[in-house]
């Protein structure tokens, strides 16, 4: 059964292009998969805290020694991992902010990557432990950065997903959204077409 996890990260709320495109993909996946379920996390509205010394210490402490504050921290991080572990399809909406992902997405990945749980070190290097999932990244930009050295967003998301074992990633770009009405409309229309074709392929 299809179990979708949708992450949105834009601070633009209802005006967000990336959230609207991700919602379109999610709707289509739901429509095409009877019984499919959806869990949503709006990381702009409900950001995870940055990692700090207290959080790292809480996560490292043996369960029997945790304080109540530690337990709350661990539960928050465990929920992030459990949502990904349970998902078959992960849809991430990420506008480019200053050449990379919104910091809320970085913070989410900081909670997802946990040694011994979502990845482990082996003699051959780190190995991801979350398998059999498909991920989709919908990324919006004001300018044009696709495949260029300054695009630190797509390589970062690809690296982090791969690090925890999620290698199947499809990326939908909507670029040039600040370059005028016509380029914006064309980019959004192309992204919608691509999303429709991804959903059709996924259902086949
Ligand atoms: C804080 C901030 C930083 C941004 N940095 C970039 C950037 O580095 N490159 C770019 O092309 N667009 C940049 N933009 C423009 C957004 O990527 C663009 O408006 C995008 O469409 C926003 O997606 P959304 O509608 O989902 O919020 C930035 C926007 C904001 C608010």
mmCIF file of C-alpha atoms and ligand atoms in Angstrom:
data_model
loop_
_atom_site.group_PDB
_atom_site.id
_atom_site.type_symbol
_atom_site.label_atom_id
_atom_site.label_comp_id
_atom_site.label_asym_id
_atom_site.label_seq_id
_atom_site.Cartn_x
_atom_site.Cartn_y
_atom_site.Cartn_z
ATOM 1 C CA UNK A 1 0.000 0.000 0.000
ATOM 2 C CA UNK A 2 1.164 3.506 -0.763
ATOM 3 C CA UNK A 3 2.030 5.587 2.291
ATOM 4 C CA UNK A 4 2.993 9.151 1.431
ATOM 5 C CA UNK A 5 4.998 11.549 3.555
ATOM 6 C CA UNK A 6 4.807 15.153 2.323
ATOM 7 C CA UNK A 7 7.235 17.793 3.577
ATOM 8 C CA UNK A 8 6.716 21.450 2.749
ATOM 9 C CA UNK A 9 9.253 24.113 3.611
ATOM 10 C CA UNK A 10 8.247 27.404 1.974
ATOM 11 C CA UNK A 11 7.597 30.384 4.220
ATOM 12 C CA UNK A 12 5.068 31.682 1.663
ATOM 13 C CA UNK A 13 2.140 29.722 3.091
ATOM 14 C CA UNK A 14 -0.838 29.461 0.740
ATOM 15 C CA UNK A 15 1.045 31.464 -1.914
ATOM 16 C CA UNK A 16 3.835 28.900 -2.131
ATOM 17 C CA UNK A 17 4.507 27.504 -5.594
ATOM 18 C CA UNK A 18 6.577 24.574 -4.293
ATOM 19 C CA UNK A 19 3.862 23.545 -1.832
ATOM 20 C CA UNK A 20 1.184 23.773 -4.544
ATOM 21 C CA UNK A 21 3.248 21.615 -6.917
ATOM 22 C CA UNK A 22 3.980 19.065 -4.200
ATOM 23 C CA UNK A 23 0.284 19.000 -3.278
ATOM 24 C CA UNK A 24 -0.526 18.265 -6.908
ATOM 25 C CA UNK A 25 1.837 15.297 -6.940
ATOM 26 C CA UNK A 26 0.457 14.028 -3.631
ATOM 27 C CA UNK A 27 -3.153 14.361 -4.838
ATOM 28 C CA UNK A 28 -2.365 12.405 -7.958
ATOM 29 C CA UNK A 29 -0.533 9.670 -6.072
ATOM 30 C CA UNK A 30 -3.488 9.404 -3.676
ATOM 31 C CA UNK A 31 -6.001 9.304 -6.529
ATOM 32 C CA UNK A 32 -4.111 6.555 -8.292
ATOM 33 C CA UNK A 33 -3.496 4.352 -5.246
ATOM 34 C CA UNK A 34 -6.661 3.170 -3.531
ATOM 35 C CA UNK A 35 -6.147 3.000 0.220
ATOM 36 C CA UNK A 36 -3.081 5.232 0.118
ATOM 37 C CA UNK A 37 -2.394 7.281 3.233
ATOM 38 C CA UNK A 38 -0.829 10.713 3.745
ATOM 39 C CA UNK A 39 1.203 12.258 6.545
ATOM 40 C CA UNK A 40 2.111 15.937 6.137
ATOM 41 C CA UNK A 41 4.756 18.026 7.845
ATOM 42 C CA UNK A 42 4.912 21.743 7.243
ATOM 43 C CA UNK A 43 8.447 22.523 8.343
ATOM 44 C CA UNK A 44 7.970 26.264 7.857
ATOM 45 C CA UNK A 45 5.005 26.332 10.230
ATOM 46 C CA UNK A 46 6.361 23.719 12.655
ATOM 47 C CA UNK A 47 10.145 23.746 12.311
ATOM 48 C CA UNK A 48 12.280 21.277 14.179
ATOM 49 C CA UNK A 49 14.828 22.956 16.441
ATOM 50 C CA UNK A 50 18.421 23.229 15.363
ATOM 51 C CA UNK A 51 20.680 20.603 16.814
ATOM 52 C CA UNK A 52 22.446 21.906 19.902
ATOM 53 C CA UNK A 53 24.493 20.401 22.707
ATOM 54 C CA UNK A 54 21.437 19.462 24.775
ATOM 55 C CA UNK A 55 19.743 17.697 21.857
ATOM 56 C CA UNK A 56 22.859 15.778 20.855
ATOM 57 C CA UNK A 57 23.450 14.734 24.465
ATOM 58 C CA UNK A 58 19.828 13.601 24.869
ATOM 59 C CA UNK A 59 20.003 11.512 21.710
ATOM 60 C CA UNK A 60 23.270 9.900 22.825
ATOM 61 C CA UNK A 61 22.160 9.125 26.396
ATOM 62 C CA UNK A 62 21.004 5.557 27.197
ATOM 63 C CA UNK A 63 17.211 5.393 27.563
ATOM 64 C CA UNK A 64 17.392 4.504 31.260
ATOM 65 C CA UNK A 65 19.350 7.681 32.029
ATOM 66 C CA UNK A 66 17.179 10.169 30.165
ATOM 67 C CA UNK A 67 15.527 13.082 31.913
ATOM 68 C CA UNK A 68 11.994 14.134 30.981
ATOM 69 C CA UNK A 69 13.462 16.879 28.800
ATOM 70 C CA UNK A 70 15.699 14.309 27.075
ATOM 71 C CA UNK A 71 12.702 12.057 26.499
ATOM 72 C CA UNK A 72 10.794 14.880 24.776
ATOM 73 C CA UNK A 73 13.762 15.582 22.509
ATOM 74 C CA UNK A 74 14.187 11.916 21.612
ATOM 75 C CA UNK A 75 10.463 11.508 20.953
ATOM 76 C CA UNK A 76 10.529 14.446 18.532
ATOM 77 C CA UNK A 77 13.480 12.970 16.636
ATOM 78 C CA UNK A 78 12.005 9.459 16.758
ATOM 79 C CA UNK A 79 8.816 10.777 15.148
ATOM 80 C CA UNK A 80 10.808 12.166 12.210
ATOM 81 C CA UNK A 81 12.484 8.802 11.671
ATOM 82 C CA UNK A 82 9.254 6.819 12.159
ATOM 83 C CA UNK A 83 7.446 8.891 9.537
ATOM 84 C CA UNK A 84 10.139 8.195 6.958
ATOM 85 C CA UNK A 85 10.471 4.546 7.951
ATOM 86 C CA UNK A 86 6.718 4.067 7.490
ATOM 87 C CA UNK A 87 6.519 5.896 4.134
ATOM 88 C CA UNK A 88 6.730 4.320 0.698
ATOM 89 C CA UNK A 89 6.793 7.702 -1.075
ATOM 90 C CA UNK A 90 8.376 10.898 0.232
ATOM 91 C CA UNK A 91 7.433 14.168 -1.446
ATOM 92 C CA UNK A 92 9.628 17.143 -0.532
ATOM 93 C CA UNK A 93 8.789 20.706 -1.567
ATOM 94 C CA UNK A 94 11.825 22.963 -1.351
ATOM 95 C CA UNK A 95 12.211 26.492 -2.683
ATOM 96 C CA UNK A 96 15.813 27.549 -3.134
ATOM 97 C CA UNK A 97 16.846 29.932 -0.371
ATOM 98 C CA UNK A 98 20.277 31.465 -0.873
ATOM 99 C CA UNK A 99 21.465 28.718 -3.198
ATOM 100 C CA UNK A 100 20.484 25.849 -0.935
ATOM 101 C CA UNK A 101 17.549 24.311 0.882
ATOM 102 C CA UNK A 102 15.521 26.151 3.525
ATOM 103 C CA UNK A 103 17.276 25.684 6.870
ATOM 104 C CA UNK A 104 14.181 23.931 8.199
ATOM 105 C CA UNK A 105 14.846 21.081 5.766
ATOM 106 C CA UNK A 106 18.458 20.910 6.939
ATOM 107 C CA UNK A 107 17.197 20.637 10.493
ATOM 108 C CA UNK A 108 14.808 17.852 9.479
ATOM 109 C CA UNK A 109 17.698 15.918 7.901
ATOM 110 C CA UNK A 110 19.772 16.555 11.037
ATOM 111 C CA UNK A 111 17.067 14.727 12.995
ATOM 112 C CA UNK A 112 16.676 11.971 10.407
ATOM 113 C CA UNK A 113 20.339 10.952 10.214
ATOM 114 C CA UNK A 114 21.005 8.850 13.297
ATOM 115 C CA UNK A 115 23.853 6.336 13.488
ATOM 116 C CA UNK A 116 22.656 2.799 14.110
ATOM 117 C CA UNK A 117 19.076 3.699 13.194
ATOM 118 C CA UNK A 118 18.942 5.275 9.740
ATOM 119 C CA UNK A 119 22.543 4.608 8.733
ATOM 120 C CA UNK A 120 25.443 2.631 10.092
ATOM 121 C CA UNK A 121 29.153 2.645 9.596
ATOM 122 C CA UNK A 122 30.670 -0.432 7.982
ATOM 123 C CA UNK A 123 34.163 -1.398 6.866
ATOM 124 C CA UNK A 124 33.109 -0.147 3.410
ATOM 125 C CA UNK A 125 31.889 3.195 4.721
ATOM 126 C CA UNK A 126 28.462 4.389 5.828
ATOM 127 C CA UNK A 127 25.425 2.372 4.746
ATOM 128 C CA UNK A 128 21.852 3.681 4.691
ATOM 129 C CA UNK A 129 19.224 1.638 6.500
ATOM 130 C CA UNK A 130 15.992 2.994 4.992
ATOM 131 C CA UNK A 131 15.228 0.994 1.882
ATOM 132 C CA UNK A 132 12.511 0.458 -0.693
ATOM 133 C CA UNK A 133 11.315 4.055 -0.814
ATOM 134 C CA UNK A 134 10.804 6.550 -3.585
ATOM 135 C CA UNK A 135 11.470 10.215 -3.079
ATOM 136 C CA UNK A 136 10.348 13.208 -5.114
ATOM 137 C CA UNK A 137 11.817 16.670 -4.761
ATOM 138 C CA UNK A 138 9.892 19.638 -6.119
ATOM 139 C CA UNK A 139 12.163 22.655 -6.124
ATOM 140 C CA UNK A 140 11.227 26.220 -7.062
ATOM 141 C CA UNK A 141 13.620 29.054 -7.777
ATOM 142 C CA UNK A 142 13.464 32.691 -8.689
ATOM 143 C CA UNK A 143 16.431 32.307 -11.052
ATOM 144 C CA UNK A 144 18.016 29.566 -13.165
ATOM 145 C CA UNK A 145 20.396 27.243 -11.332
ATOM 146 C CA UNK A 146 19.629 23.744 -12.566
ATOM 147 C CA UNK A 147 22.825 21.677 -12.825
ATOM 148 C CA UNK A 148 25.029 24.673 -12.041
ATOM 149 C CA UNK A 149 27.730 24.789 -9.360
ATOM 150 C CA UNK A 150 25.769 27.241 -7.233
ATOM 151 C CA UNK A 151 22.850 24.799 -6.905
ATOM 152 C CA UNK A 152 23.609 23.362 -3.480
ATOM 153 C CA UNK A 153 20.017 22.283 -2.954
ATOM 154 C CA UNK A 154 19.550 19.269 -5.231
ATOM 155 C CA UNK A 155 22.989 17.693 -4.548
ATOM 156 C CA UNK A 156 22.449 18.171 -0.821
ATOM 157 C CA UNK A 157 19.004 16.562 -0.769
ATOM 158 C CA UNK A 158 20.231 13.731 -3.017
ATOM 159 C CA UNK A 159 23.243 13.130 -0.766
ATOM 160 C CA UNK A 160 21.230 13.114 2.447
ATOM 161 C CA UNK A 161 18.512 10.822 1.100
ATOM 162 C CA UNK A 162 21.162 8.479 -0.318
ATOM 163 C CA UNK A 163 23.019 8.553 2.993
ATOM 164 C CA UNK A 164 20.013 7.003 4.743
ATOM 165 C CA UNK A 165 19.410 4.527 1.901
ATOM 166 C CA UNK A 166 16.889 6.346 -0.276
ATOM 167 C CA UNK A 167 18.415 6.318 -3.742
ATOM 168 C CA UNK A 168 15.302 6.553 -5.916
ATOM 169 C CA UNK A 169 14.870 10.305 -6.312
ATOM 170 C CA UNK A 170 13.007 12.216 -9.000
ATOM 171 C CA UNK A 171 13.500 15.961 -9.142
ATOM 172 C CA UNK A 172 11.000 18.426 -10.567
ATOM 173 C CA UNK A 173 12.330 21.944 -11.171
ATOM 174 C CA UNK A 174 10.289 25.102 -11.538
ATOM 175 C CA UNK A 175 12.896 27.748 -12.266
ATOM 176 C CA UNK A 176 12.927 31.360 -13.293
ATOM 177 C CA UNK A 177 9.845 32.170 -11.249
ATOM 178 C CA UNK A 178 11.087 35.725 -10.662
ATOM 179 C CA UNK A 179 11.889 36.395 -14.319
ATOM 180 C CA UNK A 180 8.470 37.722 -15.322
ATOM 181 C CA UNK A 181 4.937 36.441 -15.764
ATOM 182 C CA UNK A 182 5.461 34.506 -18.993
ATOM 183 C CA UNK A 183 8.590 32.610 -17.892
ATOM 184 C CA UNK A 184 6.957 31.916 -14.521
ATOM 185 C CA UNK A 185 3.762 30.581 -16.076
ATOM 186 C CA UNK A 186 5.732 28.451 -18.535
ATOM 187 C CA UNK A 187 7.958 27.008 -15.800
ATOM 188 C CA UNK A 188 4.992 26.164 -13.586
ATOM 189 C CA UNK A 189 3.097 24.592 -16.490
ATOM 190 C CA UNK A 190 6.133 22.466 -17.394
ATOM 191 C CA UNK A 191 6.516 21.374 -13.767
ATOM 192 C CA UNK A 192 2.838 20.414 -13.602
ATOM 193 C CA UNK A 193 3.195 18.338 -16.774
ATOM 194 C CA UNK A 194 6.226 16.586 -15.350
ATOM 195 C CA UNK A 195 4.412 15.878 -12.087
ATOM 196 C CA UNK A 196 1.490 14.368 -13.972
ATOM 197 C CA UNK A 197 3.821 12.111 -15.891
ATOM 198 C CA UNK A 198 5.637 11.024 -12.712
ATOM 199 C CA UNK A 199 2.315 10.114 -11.098
ATOM 200 C CA UNK A 200 1.226 8.197 -14.184
ATOM 201 C CA UNK A 201 4.497 6.245 -14.250
ATOM 202 C CA UNK A 202 4.280 5.531 -10.519
ATOM 203 C CA UNK A 203 0.818 4.046 -10.965
ATOM 204 C CA UNK A 204 1.779 1.881 -13.937
HETATM 205 C C1 LIG B 1 15.121 33.996 1.651
HETATM 206 C C2 LIG B 1 15.030 33.711 0.177
HETATM 207 C C3 LIG B 1 16.166 33.363 -0.517
HETATM 208 C C4 LIG B 1 16.090 33.078 -1.880
HETATM 209 N N1 LIG B 1 17.224 32.685 -2.546
HETATM 210 C C5 LIG B 1 17.144 32.380 -3.859
HETATM 211 C C6 LIG B 1 18.290 31.927 -4.562
HETATM 212 O O1 LIG B 1 19.379 31.746 -4.013
HETATM 213 N N2 LIG B 1 18.166 31.663 -5.894
HETATM 214 C C7 LIG B 1 16.978 31.806 -6.540
HETATM 215 O O2 LIG B 1 16.919 31.535 -7.730
HETATM 216 N N3 LIG B 1 15.867 32.201 -5.888
HETATM 217 C C8 LIG B 1 15.930 32.492 -4.567
HETATM 218 N N4 LIG B 1 14.797 32.879 -3.902
HETATM 219 C C9 LIG B 1 13.524 32.905 -4.625
HETATM 220 C C10 LIG B 1 12.698 31.654 -4.353
HETATM 221 O O3 LIG B 1 13.454 30.476 -4.587
HETATM 222 C C11 LIG B 1 11.491 31.657 -5.271
HETATM 223 O O4 LIG B 1 10.707 32.801 -4.985
HETATM 224 C C12 LIG B 1 10.653 30.422 -5.138
HETATM 225 O O5 LIG B 1 9.705 30.415 -6.172
HETATM 226 C C13 LIG B 1 9.913 30.368 -3.826
HETATM 227 O O6 LIG B 1 9.122 29.187 -3.789
HETATM 228 P P1 LIG B 1 7.750 29.177 -2.980
HETATM 229 O O7 LIG B 1 6.727 29.906 -3.817
HETATM 230 O O8 LIG B 1 7.413 27.740 -2.787
HETATM 231 O O9 LIG B 1 7.990 29.888 -1.679
HETATM 232 C C14 LIG B 1 14.852 33.180 -2.545
HETATM 233 C C15 LIG B 1 13.704 33.526 -1.820
HETATM 234 C C16 LIG B 1 13.786 33.799 -0.478
HETATM 235 C C17 LIG B 1 12.527 34.154 0.280
#
